[in-house]
Short mmCIF file of C-alpha atoms and ligand atoms in Angstrom, two decimals:
data_model
loop_
_atom_site.label_atom_id
_atom_site.label_comp_id
_atom_site.label_asym_id
_atom_site.label_seq_id
_atom_site.Cartn_x
_atom_site.Cartn_y
_atom_site.Cartn_z
CA MET A 1 26.85 -25.33 -54.05
CA ALA A 2 23.73 -27.43 -54.74
CA THR A 3 20.59 -25.56 -55.77
CA PRO A 4 17.28 -27.34 -55.15
CA ASP A 5 15.84 -29.09 -58.22
CA LEU A 6 18.97 -28.67 -60.32
CA GLU A 7 21.16 -31.62 -61.18
CA PRO A 8 24.42 -30.98 -59.35
CA TYR A 9 27.72 -31.10 -61.27
CA PRO A 10 29.88 -29.24 -58.74
CA HIS A 11 33.31 -30.49 -59.84
CA LEU A 12 35.83 -30.28 -62.64
CA PHE A 13 37.82 -33.39 -63.57
CA ILE A 14 41.53 -32.57 -63.20
CA GLY A 15 44.44 -34.94 -62.70
CA GLY A 16 42.12 -37.90 -62.08
CA ARG A 17 40.27 -36.11 -59.26
CA TRP A 18 36.98 -34.27 -58.96
CA ALA A 19 37.96 -30.74 -57.98
CA GLU A 20 36.05 -27.64 -56.92
CA PRO A 21 36.72 -24.73 -59.30
CA ALA A 22 39.62 -22.63 -57.97
CA ASP A 23 37.50 -19.49 -57.70
CA GLY A 24 34.33 -21.38 -56.70
CA ALA A 25 32.42 -20.46 -59.88
CA HIS A 26 29.32 -22.38 -60.94
CA VAL A 27 26.82 -21.68 -63.72
CA ASP A 28 23.36 -22.94 -64.60
CA SER A 29 22.94 -25.00 -67.70
CA ILE A 30 19.69 -24.07 -69.44
CA ASP A 31 17.30 -26.67 -70.85
CA PRO A 32 16.48 -25.13 -74.26
CA ALA A 33 13.15 -26.95 -74.37
CA THR A 34 11.87 -24.98 -71.37
CA GLY A 35 14.22 -22.00 -71.14
CA ARG A 36 14.81 -22.96 -67.49
CA PRO A 37 18.00 -24.15 -65.74
CA TRP A 38 18.23 -27.89 -65.25
CA ALA A 39 21.78 -28.40 -63.95
CA ARG A 40 24.26 -26.42 -61.90
CA VAL A 41 27.76 -26.90 -63.20
CA ALA A 42 31.32 -26.12 -62.10
CA PHE A 43 32.82 -23.40 -64.30
CA ALA A 44 36.56 -23.26 -64.88
CA GLY A 45 38.58 -20.05 -64.77
CA PRO A 46 42.24 -19.38 -65.61
CA GLY A 47 43.39 -20.92 -62.30
CA ASP A 48 41.71 -24.18 -63.23
CA VAL A 49 43.28 -24.06 -66.67
CA ASP A 50 46.70 -23.84 -64.97
CA ARG A 51 45.88 -26.86 -62.82
CA ALA A 52 44.58 -28.88 -65.76
CA VAL A 53 47.61 -28.05 -67.91
CA ALA A 54 49.97 -29.01 -65.08
CA ALA A 55 48.16 -32.36 -64.67
CA ALA A 56 48.20 -33.04 -68.41
CA ARG A 57 51.91 -32.15 -68.67
CA GLU A 58 52.77 -34.39 -65.75
CA ALA A 59 50.85 -37.29 -67.25
CA PHE A 60 52.47 -36.73 -70.63
CA ALA A 61 55.97 -36.65 -69.17
CA GLY A 62 55.25 -39.61 -66.92
CA PRO A 63 53.26 -42.80 -67.32
CA TRP A 64 51.33 -42.08 -70.49
CA ARG A 65 54.29 -41.42 -72.72
CA ARG A 66 56.02 -44.59 -71.59
CA LEU A 67 52.97 -46.78 -71.98
CA PRO A 68 53.32 -49.08 -75.00
CA GLY A 69 50.80 -48.57 -77.80
CA HIS A 70 48.99 -51.84 -77.15
CA GLU A 71 48.35 -50.79 -73.55
CA ARG A 72 46.97 -47.42 -74.66
CA ALA A 73 44.78 -49.43 -77.04
CA ALA A 74 43.52 -51.62 -74.19
CA LEU A 75 42.49 -48.56 -72.18
CA LEU A 76 40.76 -47.04 -75.20
CA ARG A 77 38.86 -50.29 -75.72
CA ARG A 78 37.76 -50.38 -72.09
CA PHE A 79 36.61 -46.79 -72.46
CA ALA A 80 34.76 -47.76 -75.68
CA GLU A 81 32.94 -50.60 -73.93
CA LEU A 82 31.86 -48.37 -71.03
CA TYR A 83 30.83 -45.67 -73.47
CA GLN A 84 28.71 -48.08 -75.48
CA ARG A 85 27.05 -49.37 -72.31
CA HIS A 86 26.24 -45.84 -71.14
CA ALA A 87 25.30 -44.45 -74.57
CA PRO A 88 21.53 -44.38 -73.87
CA GLN A 89 22.02 -42.23 -70.75
CA LEU A 90 24.62 -40.05 -72.48
CA ALA A 91 22.22 -39.45 -75.37
CA ARG A 92 19.47 -38.34 -72.96
CA ILE A 93 21.80 -35.94 -71.17
CA GLU A 94 23.02 -34.52 -74.46
CA SER A 95 19.43 -33.95 -75.58
CA ARG A 96 18.57 -32.32 -72.27
CA ASP A 97 21.52 -29.97 -72.55
CA ASN A 98 21.36 -28.99 -76.24
CA GLY A 99 17.76 -29.81 -77.16
CA ARG A 100 18.53 -32.28 -79.92
CA ALA A 101 15.69 -34.73 -80.52
CA LEU A 102 16.48 -37.92 -78.61
CA ARG A 103 15.90 -40.06 -81.70
CA GLU A 104 18.82 -38.21 -83.33
CA SER A 105 21.10 -38.14 -80.26
CA ARG A 106 20.60 -41.86 -79.80
CA VAL A 107 21.89 -42.66 -83.28
CA ASP A 108 24.79 -40.22 -83.02
CA VAL A 109 25.96 -41.12 -79.50
CA GLY A 110 25.20 -44.81 -80.11
CA ALA A 111 27.98 -44.93 -82.72
CA HIS A 112 30.76 -43.12 -80.81
CA HIS A 113 32.30 -46.27 -79.39
CA GLN A 114 33.23 -47.20 -82.97
CA TRP A 115 35.57 -44.21 -83.11
CA LEU A 116 37.24 -45.34 -79.90
CA HIS A 117 37.66 -48.90 -81.16
CA TRP A 118 38.92 -47.84 -84.57
CA TYR A 119 41.58 -45.53 -83.16
CA ALA A 120 42.45 -48.08 -80.47
CA SER A 121 43.37 -50.44 -83.28
CA LEU A 122 45.86 -47.88 -84.59
CA ALA A 123 47.53 -47.07 -81.26
CA ASP A 124 50.22 -49.75 -81.67
CA LYS A 125 50.75 -49.13 -85.39
CA LEU A 126 52.28 -45.68 -85.34
CA SER A 127 55.16 -46.79 -87.45
CA GLY A 128 57.48 -44.58 -89.46
CA ARG A 129 59.23 -45.37 -92.74
CA THR A 130 62.73 -46.20 -93.84
CA ILE A 131 63.93 -43.75 -96.45
CA PRO A 132 66.27 -45.26 -99.03
CA PHE A 133 69.18 -42.92 -99.78
CA ASP A 134 72.60 -44.52 -100.25
CA ASP A 135 74.88 -46.97 -98.42
CA SER A 136 76.43 -44.26 -96.25
CA VAL A 137 73.32 -43.66 -94.16
CA HIS A 138 70.36 -45.45 -92.65
CA VAL A 139 67.41 -43.06 -92.53
CA PHE A 140 64.13 -43.68 -90.79
CA THR A 141 61.19 -41.73 -89.41
CA SER A 142 59.34 -42.12 -86.12
CA ARG A 143 55.89 -40.82 -85.17
CA LEU A 144 55.65 -39.00 -81.83
CA PRO A 145 52.70 -37.53 -79.97
CA VAL A 146 52.35 -33.75 -80.28
CA GLY A 147 52.04 -33.45 -76.48
CA VAL A 148 49.33 -31.73 -74.45
CA VAL A 149 46.19 -31.07 -76.51
CA ALA A 150 43.42 -28.64 -75.62
CA ALA A 151 40.17 -29.82 -77.21
CA ILE A 152 37.73 -26.91 -77.42
CA THR A 153 34.26 -28.02 -78.49
CA PRO A 154 30.96 -26.38 -79.57
CA TRP A 155 27.43 -26.74 -78.21
CA ASN A 156 25.70 -28.36 -81.16
CA VAL A 157 27.40 -31.78 -80.96
CA PRO A 158 29.38 -31.79 -77.68
CA LEU A 159 29.96 -35.53 -77.36
CA MET A 160 30.62 -36.17 -81.03
CA SER A 161 33.15 -33.39 -81.10
CA ALA A 162 34.81 -34.63 -77.91
CA ILE A 163 35.09 -38.22 -79.18
CA TRP A 164 36.37 -37.14 -82.61
CA LYS A 165 39.24 -35.45 -80.78
CA LEU A 166 39.83 -37.75 -77.81
CA ALA A 167 40.00 -41.01 -79.77
CA PRO A 168 42.88 -40.07 -82.13
CA ALA A 169 44.66 -37.88 -79.56
CA LEU A 170 44.80 -40.71 -77.00
CA ALA A 171 45.73 -43.29 -79.63
CA ALA A 172 48.62 -41.02 -80.64
CA GLY A 173 49.82 -40.81 -77.02
CA CYS A 174 48.80 -37.21 -76.31
CA THR A 175 47.17 -36.03 -73.12
CA VAL A 176 44.02 -33.94 -73.36
CA ILE A 177 42.20 -31.08 -71.68
CA LEU A 178 38.62 -31.05 -72.90
CA LYS A 179 36.76 -27.77 -72.62
CA PRO A 180 33.13 -28.08 -73.65
CA ALA A 181 31.07 -25.02 -74.58
CA GLU A 182 29.47 -23.00 -71.82
CA HIS A 183 25.94 -23.82 -73.12
CA THR A 184 26.39 -27.60 -73.00
CA PRO A 185 28.86 -28.70 -70.30
CA VAL A 186 27.07 -31.66 -68.76
CA SER A 187 27.61 -34.52 -71.20
CA SER A 188 31.38 -33.94 -71.17
CA LEU A 189 31.42 -34.29 -67.37
CA GLU A 190 29.51 -37.56 -67.71
CA LEU A 191 32.15 -38.62 -70.23
CA ALA A 192 34.80 -37.83 -67.59
CA ARG A 193 33.17 -40.36 -65.25
CA LEU A 194 33.71 -43.04 -67.90
CA VAL A 195 37.31 -41.95 -68.41
CA GLU A 196 37.80 -42.40 -64.67
CA ALA A 197 36.10 -45.81 -64.67
CA ALA A 198 38.16 -46.97 -67.64
CA GLY A 199 41.31 -46.48 -65.57
CA PHE A 200 43.33 -43.98 -67.60
CA PRO A 201 46.29 -42.66 -65.56
CA PRO A 202 45.51 -39.38 -63.76
CA GLY A 203 45.86 -36.31 -65.97
CA VAL A 204 45.63 -38.13 -69.30
CA VAL A 205 42.12 -36.71 -69.79
CA ASN A 206 40.95 -33.61 -67.95
CA VAL A 207 37.51 -32.04 -68.39
CA ILE A 208 36.94 -28.42 -67.50
CA PRO A 209 33.66 -26.77 -68.53
CA GLY A 210 34.16 -23.07 -69.05
CA GLY A 211 33.55 -20.18 -71.39
CA PRO A 212 35.65 -18.04 -73.72
CA GLU A 213 37.89 -16.95 -70.83
CA ALA A 214 38.94 -20.52 -70.05
CA GLY A 215 39.28 -21.21 -73.78
CA ALA A 216 41.54 -18.19 -74.25
CA ALA A 217 43.64 -19.20 -71.22
CA LEU A 218 44.19 -22.63 -72.78
CA VAL A 219 45.16 -21.08 -76.11
CA ALA A 220 47.68 -18.69 -74.53
CA HIS A 221 49.14 -21.27 -72.15
CA PRO A 222 52.77 -22.20 -72.91
CA GLY A 223 52.14 -25.69 -71.52
CA VAL A 224 49.62 -26.54 -74.26
CA ASP A 225 51.15 -27.85 -77.50
CA LYS A 226 48.11 -28.08 -79.71
CA ILE A 227 44.63 -26.62 -79.99
CA SER A 228 42.01 -28.81 -81.62
CA PHE A 229 39.05 -26.51 -82.07
CA THR A 230 35.54 -26.93 -83.43
CA GLY A 231 33.40 -23.82 -83.60
CA GLU A 232 32.98 -20.56 -85.43
CA GLY A 233 35.42 -19.00 -87.88
CA ALA A 234 35.49 -15.73 -85.95
CA THR A 235 36.57 -17.61 -82.80
CA ALA A 236 39.22 -19.50 -84.80
CA LYS A 237 40.74 -16.19 -85.95
CA ALA A 238 40.86 -14.92 -82.35
CA ILE A 239 42.48 -18.22 -81.32
CA LEU A 240 45.13 -17.92 -84.04
CA ARG A 241 46.10 -14.45 -82.87
CA ASN A 242 46.10 -15.46 -79.21
CA GLY A 243 48.12 -18.64 -79.86
CA ALA A 244 50.70 -16.99 -82.10
CA ASP A 245 53.15 -16.13 -79.30
CA THR A 246 53.47 -19.76 -78.25
CA LEU A 247 53.53 -21.08 -81.86
CA LYS A 248 51.03 -23.81 -81.16
CA ARG A 249 49.75 -26.40 -83.58
CA PHE A 250 46.16 -25.78 -84.61
CA SER A 251 43.39 -27.72 -86.22
CA PHE A 252 40.10 -26.05 -86.95
CA GLU A 253 36.70 -27.52 -87.81
CA LEU A 254 34.62 -24.47 -88.66
CA GLY A 255 31.38 -23.49 -90.29
CA GLY A 256 29.77 -24.41 -93.59
CA LYS A 257 27.10 -23.47 -96.08
CA ALA A 258 26.93 -26.75 -97.91
CA PRO A 259 25.43 -26.90 -101.40
CA HIS A 260 23.06 -29.79 -101.93
CA ILE A 261 22.70 -30.09 -105.72
CA ILE A 262 19.70 -31.85 -107.26
CA PHE A 263 19.93 -32.49 -110.99
CA ALA A 264 16.72 -33.14 -112.91
CA ASP A 265 17.91 -36.64 -113.84
CA ALA A 266 18.21 -37.70 -110.17
CA ASP A 267 15.91 -40.01 -108.26
CA ILE A 268 13.98 -37.04 -106.90
CA GLU A 269 12.26 -38.90 -104.07
CA GLN A 270 15.59 -40.05 -102.64
CA ALA A 271 17.10 -36.62 -103.13
CA LEU A 272 14.17 -35.06 -101.28
CA ASN A 273 14.55 -37.48 -98.39
CA ALA A 274 18.19 -36.47 -98.01
CA ALA A 275 17.73 -32.76 -98.69
CA THR A 276 14.80 -32.22 -96.32
CA GLY A 277 16.36 -34.43 -93.66
CA SER A 278 19.63 -32.59 -93.80
CA ALA A 279 18.02 -29.15 -93.85
CA TRP A 280 16.29 -29.67 -90.51
CA ALA A 281 18.38 -32.24 -88.64
CA LEU A 282 19.71 -30.97 -85.31
CA CYS A 283 17.25 -28.09 -85.75
CA GLY A 284 19.61 -26.86 -88.47
CA GLN A 285 22.55 -26.65 -86.09
CA SER A 286 25.22 -28.61 -87.88
CA CYS A 287 28.07 -27.40 -90.02
CA ALA A 288 27.53 -30.11 -92.67
CA LEU A 289 23.84 -29.59 -93.33
CA GLY A 290 22.74 -28.84 -96.87
CA SER A 291 21.39 -25.39 -96.17
CA ARG A 292 21.73 -24.28 -99.82
CA VAL A 293 19.61 -26.56 -101.96
CA LEU A 294 20.52 -26.02 -105.63
CA VAL A 295 17.79 -27.41 -107.86
CA GLU A 296 17.81 -27.79 -111.64
CA ARG A 297 15.01 -25.77 -113.27
CA PRO A 298 12.86 -28.62 -114.67
CA VAL A 299 12.32 -30.06 -111.16
CA TYR A 300 12.50 -26.81 -109.16
CA ASP A 301 8.74 -26.30 -108.63
CA ARG A 302 8.27 -29.93 -107.62
CA VAL A 303 11.11 -29.70 -105.09
CA VAL A 304 9.74 -26.45 -103.62
CA GLU A 305 6.29 -27.99 -103.26
CA GLU A 306 7.69 -31.11 -101.63
CA PHE A 307 9.83 -29.11 -99.19
CA ALA A 308 6.73 -27.19 -98.09
CA ARG A 309 4.69 -30.39 -97.79
CA ARG A 310 7.36 -32.20 -95.81
CA ALA A 311 7.99 -29.20 -93.52
CA ALA A 312 4.41 -29.61 -92.33
CA LYS A 313 5.12 -33.25 -91.43
CA VAL A 314 8.05 -32.47 -89.12
CA ARG A 315 7.00 -33.03 -85.50
CA VAL A 316 8.58 -30.23 -83.50
CA GLY A 317 8.46 -31.00 -79.82
CA MET A 318 10.13 -31.83 -76.54
CA PRO A 319 13.50 -33.44 -77.26
CA LEU A 320 13.01 -36.41 -74.94
CA ASP A 321 9.64 -37.30 -76.46
CA GLU A 322 10.13 -40.36 -78.66
CA ALA A 323 7.80 -38.94 -81.29
CA THR A 324 9.72 -35.70 -81.75
CA HIS A 325 11.59 -35.17 -85.01
CA MET A 326 13.04 -31.76 -84.21
CA GLY A 327 13.77 -30.11 -80.87
CA PRO A 328 14.46 -26.47 -80.08
CA GLN A 329 17.42 -24.31 -80.95
CA ALA A 330 20.14 -24.94 -78.40
CA HIS A 331 20.16 -21.50 -76.79
CA ALA A 332 18.30 -18.20 -76.76
CA ALA A 333 20.86 -16.27 -78.83
CA GLN A 334 20.70 -18.89 -81.58
CA LEU A 335 16.89 -18.61 -81.61
CA GLU A 336 17.18 -14.84 -82.07
CA LYS A 337 19.77 -15.28 -84.80
CA THR A 338 17.61 -17.72 -86.78
CA LEU A 339 14.51 -15.53 -86.53
CA SER A 340 16.52 -12.49 -87.60
CA TYR A 341 17.48 -14.29 -90.84
CA VAL A 342 13.80 -14.79 -91.66
CA GLY A 343 13.44 -11.00 -91.70
CA ILE A 344 16.66 -10.60 -93.68
CA ALA A 345 15.59 -13.13 -96.33
CA LEU A 346 12.15 -11.54 -96.73
CA GLY A 347 13.78 -8.12 -97.02
CA GLU A 348 16.00 -9.43 -99.81
CA GLY A 349 13.02 -10.72 -101.76
CA ALA A 350 13.12 -14.45 -101.00
CA GLU A 351 9.74 -16.18 -100.90
CA LEU A 352 8.77 -17.84 -97.61
CA VAL A 353 6.96 -21.08 -98.41
CA ALA A 354 7.01 -22.73 -94.96
CA GLY A 355 7.74 -21.90 -91.34
CA GLY A 356 9.60 -18.73 -90.45
CA THR A 357 8.12 -18.41 -86.98
CA ARG A 358 8.84 -19.26 -83.38
CA LEU A 359 6.64 -22.04 -81.99
CA ASP A 360 5.55 -21.38 -78.42
CA ASP A 361 2.09 -22.84 -77.99
CA GLY A 362 1.22 -25.07 -75.04
CA VAL A 363 4.07 -27.27 -73.92
CA LEU A 364 6.51 -25.44 -76.22
CA ALA A 365 6.07 -22.12 -74.36
CA GLY A 366 9.37 -20.93 -72.92
CA GLY A 367 11.44 -23.18 -75.19
CA TYR A 368 13.49 -22.04 -78.18
CA PHE A 369 11.44 -23.77 -80.89
CA VAL A 370 11.29 -22.68 -84.54
CA ALA A 371 9.20 -24.12 -87.36
CA PRO A 372 11.09 -25.85 -90.17
CA THR A 373 11.55 -23.06 -92.66
CA VAL A 374 11.77 -22.99 -96.45
CA PHE A 375 12.66 -20.08 -98.71
CA ALA A 376 12.14 -20.33 -102.46
CA ASN A 377 13.40 -18.09 -105.25
CA VAL A 378 16.61 -17.48 -103.39
CA ASN A 379 19.61 -16.30 -105.34
CA ASN A 380 23.14 -17.05 -104.22
CA ASP A 381 23.95 -13.39 -103.49
CA MET A 382 21.37 -13.14 -100.73
CA ARG A 383 22.65 -13.30 -97.16
CA VAL A 384 20.36 -16.26 -96.48
CA ALA A 385 22.42 -18.16 -99.10
CA ARG A 386 25.84 -16.86 -98.08
CA GLU A 387 25.90 -16.81 -94.28
CA GLU A 388 25.75 -19.68 -91.86
CA ILE A 389 22.42 -19.35 -90.04
CA PHE A 390 22.59 -22.52 -87.92
CA GLY A 391 18.82 -22.77 -87.85
CA PRO A 392 16.33 -25.05 -89.66
CA VAL A 393 16.24 -22.83 -92.74
CA ALA A 394 16.49 -24.25 -96.26
CA ALA A 395 17.28 -21.85 -99.10
CA LEU A 396 16.12 -23.26 -102.47
CA ILE A 397 18.12 -21.87 -105.39
CA PRO A 398 17.30 -22.70 -109.04
CA PHE A 399 20.00 -23.36 -111.65
CA GLU A 400 20.31 -24.29 -115.32
CA GLY A 401 22.81 -27.00 -116.21
CA GLU A 402 26.06 -28.31 -114.87
CA GLU A 403 28.23 -25.22 -115.30
CA GLU A 404 25.91 -23.04 -113.26
CA ALA A 405 25.52 -25.74 -110.60
CA VAL A 406 29.28 -25.92 -110.09
CA ALA A 407 29.67 -22.13 -110.15
CA LEU A 408 26.95 -21.65 -107.53
CA ALA A 409 28.19 -24.51 -105.36
CA ASN A 410 31.66 -22.98 -105.21
CA ALA A 411 30.52 -19.37 -104.85
CA THR A 412 30.90 -19.38 -101.07
CA GLU A 413 33.67 -18.68 -98.62
CA TYR A 414 33.02 -22.07 -97.04
CA GLY A 415 34.21 -25.47 -98.26
CA LEU A 416 33.20 -28.12 -95.76
CA ALA A 417 30.74 -30.46 -97.45
CA ALA A 418 28.58 -30.81 -100.54
CA GLY A 419 25.98 -33.20 -101.88
CA LEU A 420 24.88 -33.98 -105.39
CA TRP A 421 22.12 -36.11 -106.85
CA THR A 422 22.13 -37.36 -110.41
CA GLY A 423 21.27 -40.53 -112.32
CA ASP A 424 24.28 -40.07 -114.59
CA ALA A 425 27.45 -41.71 -113.25
CA SER A 426 29.75 -39.71 -115.54
CA ARG A 427 28.19 -36.44 -114.45
CA ALA A 428 28.50 -37.53 -110.79
CA HIS A 429 32.28 -37.86 -111.12
CA ARG A 430 32.65 -34.83 -113.37
CA VAL A 431 30.81 -32.51 -110.98
CA ALA A 432 32.17 -34.00 -107.75
CA ALA A 433 35.71 -33.44 -108.99
CA ARG A 434 35.05 -29.72 -109.40
CA ILE A 435 33.46 -29.07 -106.00
CA GLU A 436 35.60 -27.15 -103.52
CA ALA A 437 34.70 -29.00 -100.33
CA GLY A 438 36.40 -31.40 -97.93
CA ILE A 439 33.75 -34.06 -98.54
CA VAL A 440 31.35 -34.60 -101.44
CA TRP A 441 28.44 -36.99 -101.12
CA VAL A 442 26.99 -38.42 -104.32
CA ASN A 443 23.45 -39.81 -104.16
CA THR A 444 23.70 -39.84 -100.37
CA TYR A 445 24.23 -37.24 -97.67
CA ARG A 446 25.95 -36.89 -94.28
CA PHE A 447 27.67 -40.24 -94.48
CA LEU A 448 30.24 -39.71 -91.69
CA ARG A 449 32.24 -42.55 -90.23
CA TRP A 450 35.34 -43.03 -88.07
CA SER A 451 37.38 -44.04 -91.15
CA THR A 452 36.30 -41.24 -93.51
CA PRO A 453 38.35 -38.02 -93.30
CA TYR A 454 36.27 -34.94 -92.64
CA GLY A 455 37.17 -31.27 -92.57
CA GLY A 456 37.07 -28.05 -94.45
CA MET A 457 38.65 -26.28 -97.38
CA LYS A 458 38.66 -22.48 -97.59
CA HIS A 459 37.12 -20.82 -94.49
CA SER A 460 35.74 -24.12 -93.18
CA GLY A 461 38.91 -25.12 -91.42
CA TRP A 462 42.43 -26.48 -91.24
CA GLY A 463 43.18 -30.18 -91.15
CA ARG A 464 40.98 -33.25 -91.05
CA GLU A 465 39.28 -35.28 -88.34
CA ASN A 466 38.52 -39.01 -88.65
CA GLY A 467 40.40 -41.55 -90.70
CA LEU A 468 44.17 -41.85 -90.78
CA GLU A 469 44.41 -38.11 -91.40
CA GLY A 470 42.67 -37.57 -88.06
CA LEU A 471 45.51 -39.39 -86.33
CA ASP A 472 48.19 -37.41 -88.20
CA ALA A 473 46.82 -34.26 -86.59
CA TYR A 474 48.16 -35.47 -83.21
CA LEU A 475 51.55 -36.71 -84.38
CA GLU A 476 54.95 -35.19 -85.12
CA THR A 477 57.47 -36.85 -87.42
CA ARG A 478 61.09 -37.24 -86.40
CA THR A 479 63.65 -38.20 -89.05
CA THR A 480 66.73 -40.06 -87.80
CA VAL A 481 69.84 -40.25 -89.97
CA VAL A 482 72.48 -42.80 -88.89
CA SER A 483 75.82 -42.87 -90.67
CA THR A 484 76.99 -46.37 -91.56
CA THR A 485 80.61 -45.20 -91.86
CA GLY A 486 81.03 -42.99 -88.79
CA ARG A 487 83.29 -40.74 -90.87
CA PHE A 488 82.81 -36.99 -90.99
CA PRO A 489 85.31 -34.89 -92.97
CA ASP A 490 87.19 -32.08 -91.19
CA PRO A 491 85.79 -28.91 -92.83
CA TYR A 492 88.97 -27.00 -92.04
CA ALA A 493 91.49 -29.60 -93.24
CA GLN A 494 92.59 -27.57 -96.26
P1 NAD B 1 32.06 -20.85 -80.83
O1 NAD B 1 33.22 -20.56 -81.69
O2 NAD B 1 31.25 -19.73 -80.30
O3 NAD B 1 32.50 -21.69 -79.54
C1 NAD B 1 33.20 -22.90 -79.66
C2 NAD B 1 34.04 -23.12 -78.42
O4 NAD B 1 35.04 -22.11 -78.36
C3 NAD B 1 33.29 -23.05 -77.10
O5 NAD B 1 33.80 -24.06 -76.25
C4 NAD B 1 33.66 -21.66 -76.57
O6 NAD B 1 33.61 -21.56 -75.16
C5 NAD B 1 35.07 -21.53 -77.06
N1 NAD B 1 35.56 -20.16 -77.19
C6 NAD B 1 34.85 -19.04 -77.40
N2 NAD B 1 35.67 -17.97 -77.50
C7 NAD B 1 36.93 -18.44 -77.34
C8 NAD B 1 38.23 -17.84 -77.36
N3 NAD B 1 38.39 -16.52 -77.55
N4 NAD B 1 39.31 -18.62 -77.18
C9 NAD B 1 39.17 -19.96 -77.02
N5 NAD B 1 37.97 -20.58 -76.98
C10 NAD B 1 36.86 -19.84 -77.14
O7 NAD B 1 31.18 -21.86 -81.68
P2 NAD B 1 29.78 -22.46 -81.29
O8 NAD B 1 28.79 -21.35 -81.47
O9 NAD B 1 29.85 -23.17 -79.98
O10 NAD B 1 29.58 -23.58 -82.40
C11 NAD B 1 28.93 -23.34 -83.61
C12 NAD B 1 29.96 -23.28 -84.73
O11 NAD B 1 30.71 -24.50 -84.78
C13 NAD B 1 29.31 -23.18 -86.10
O12 NAD B 1 29.99 -22.21 -86.87
C14 NAD B 1 29.51 -24.56 -86.70
O13 NAD B 1 29.50 -24.60 -88.09
C15 NAD B 1 30.79 -24.98 -86.11
N6 NAD B 1 30.92 -26.45 -86.13
C16 NAD B 1 31.78 -27.01 -87.02
C17 NAD B 1 31.91 -28.39 -87.08
C18 NAD B 1 32.85 -29.04 -88.05
O14 NAD B 1 33.13 -30.21 -87.90
N7 NAD B 1 33.37 -28.34 -89.03
C19 NAD B 1 31.18 -29.20 -86.20
C20 NAD B 1 30.32 -28.58 -85.30
C21 NAD B 1 30.22 -27.20 -85.27
#
């Protein structure tokens, strides 16, 4: 099924083998920097989902479940070492597939092995508790793997999302079917090569690129015990309905509209570094970015001016070019969506102070590039402040004082992340404690590590990834009660 000039990825990874898709389907993966296909990739349908679930179930029932924790840990460590060694190539492939500037992908992908090592170190420590009651019973709990996990990932951070799910799921003793998004399938297939080289038993990890149809087949499948999903809220709702009949476990990492609050007493230079960086990183395509910048009145004009000045410094260009700060949007529909919000914001009376246009001169022609965009005089009721755009669009909203800052920060259906900048330590704690978000960064932003729980309140999700909480998501608890007397009264004696 090779097409000249396209990188061939003709197989799915199922049960430890490279398999042709059951119905022979292949799709082109588009390079968003050129708008042209760059790889031809196997595309899973429902028949492949059946095969992958069967392989994952067999592995779960067989060798994987019986493998002691320290041996699972050893495999995870071998995988981590291979992953670290191949991180530079993985980062390039990720950037090719989703357009993220290589300088960003390199930092992101270059840290993933830490997740694998950290969870490896927990694989043999899944201990329960003894529960003191009275002398008549000995009560203890055990932690058990949930079973077969379907990991459904988005296109903005395919490898990060895969590793955030694979590391704890494998440490817990689950088996996994990874389904990357249809726009960005390639890096997950490269990851499968490393799984194979690490020597995991067949079926412990299966990788099947596919679209919504394959995703829905995984969700409905009675052989899948848990769905770990990262993506849009609307998709999560469809998944909940579709998975209801089989009463699956779900965890959801969904969208955000993070407030990034800058108080006048903050170190404004540092705040600007974080706020501009996080407005335009990943070309705006990350759930945690501070897309609503709330700025206290006395420093508002200065912050607006600086955003406009710094927008002009952002080098938008080809993702693999070392000089590039910001690549294109990851696919054509996202480009259209971002540009449509420029019109919406202008229509609502926001003031465009930078960007707002597609960039398609010279080498950028054909790619999905957008200029870093800044809107001033935004109020929190505007759609540009309420809805997740997923483009490099910063909405700068003025406020007066702490009460208004907190009210605006929380006036959103989302609750994933928030940032705040202040020179007053008491205020930092006071405000952080009132923010409705799964993570609050104070005088820093986007600090995300393997050990720090991450996930959403409100419409931003269910459950947490990373940290010990991330492992809990893949474990069940069994309570065992053992009588120390062996006596059980006859209920019908009298
Ligand atoms: P999406 O919901 O469109 O797709 C995500 C995945 O779900 C893809 O693999 C897709 O094929 C699959 N899918 C689509 N329809 C399905 C269905 N009916 N049943 C099962 N699977 C289905 O999301 P996206 O556009 O790829 O990703 C962008 C979204 O992800 C944004 O909202 C962003 O905020 C969110 N996101 C959240 C986090 C987080 O950690 N909270 C991280 C990254 C991205």
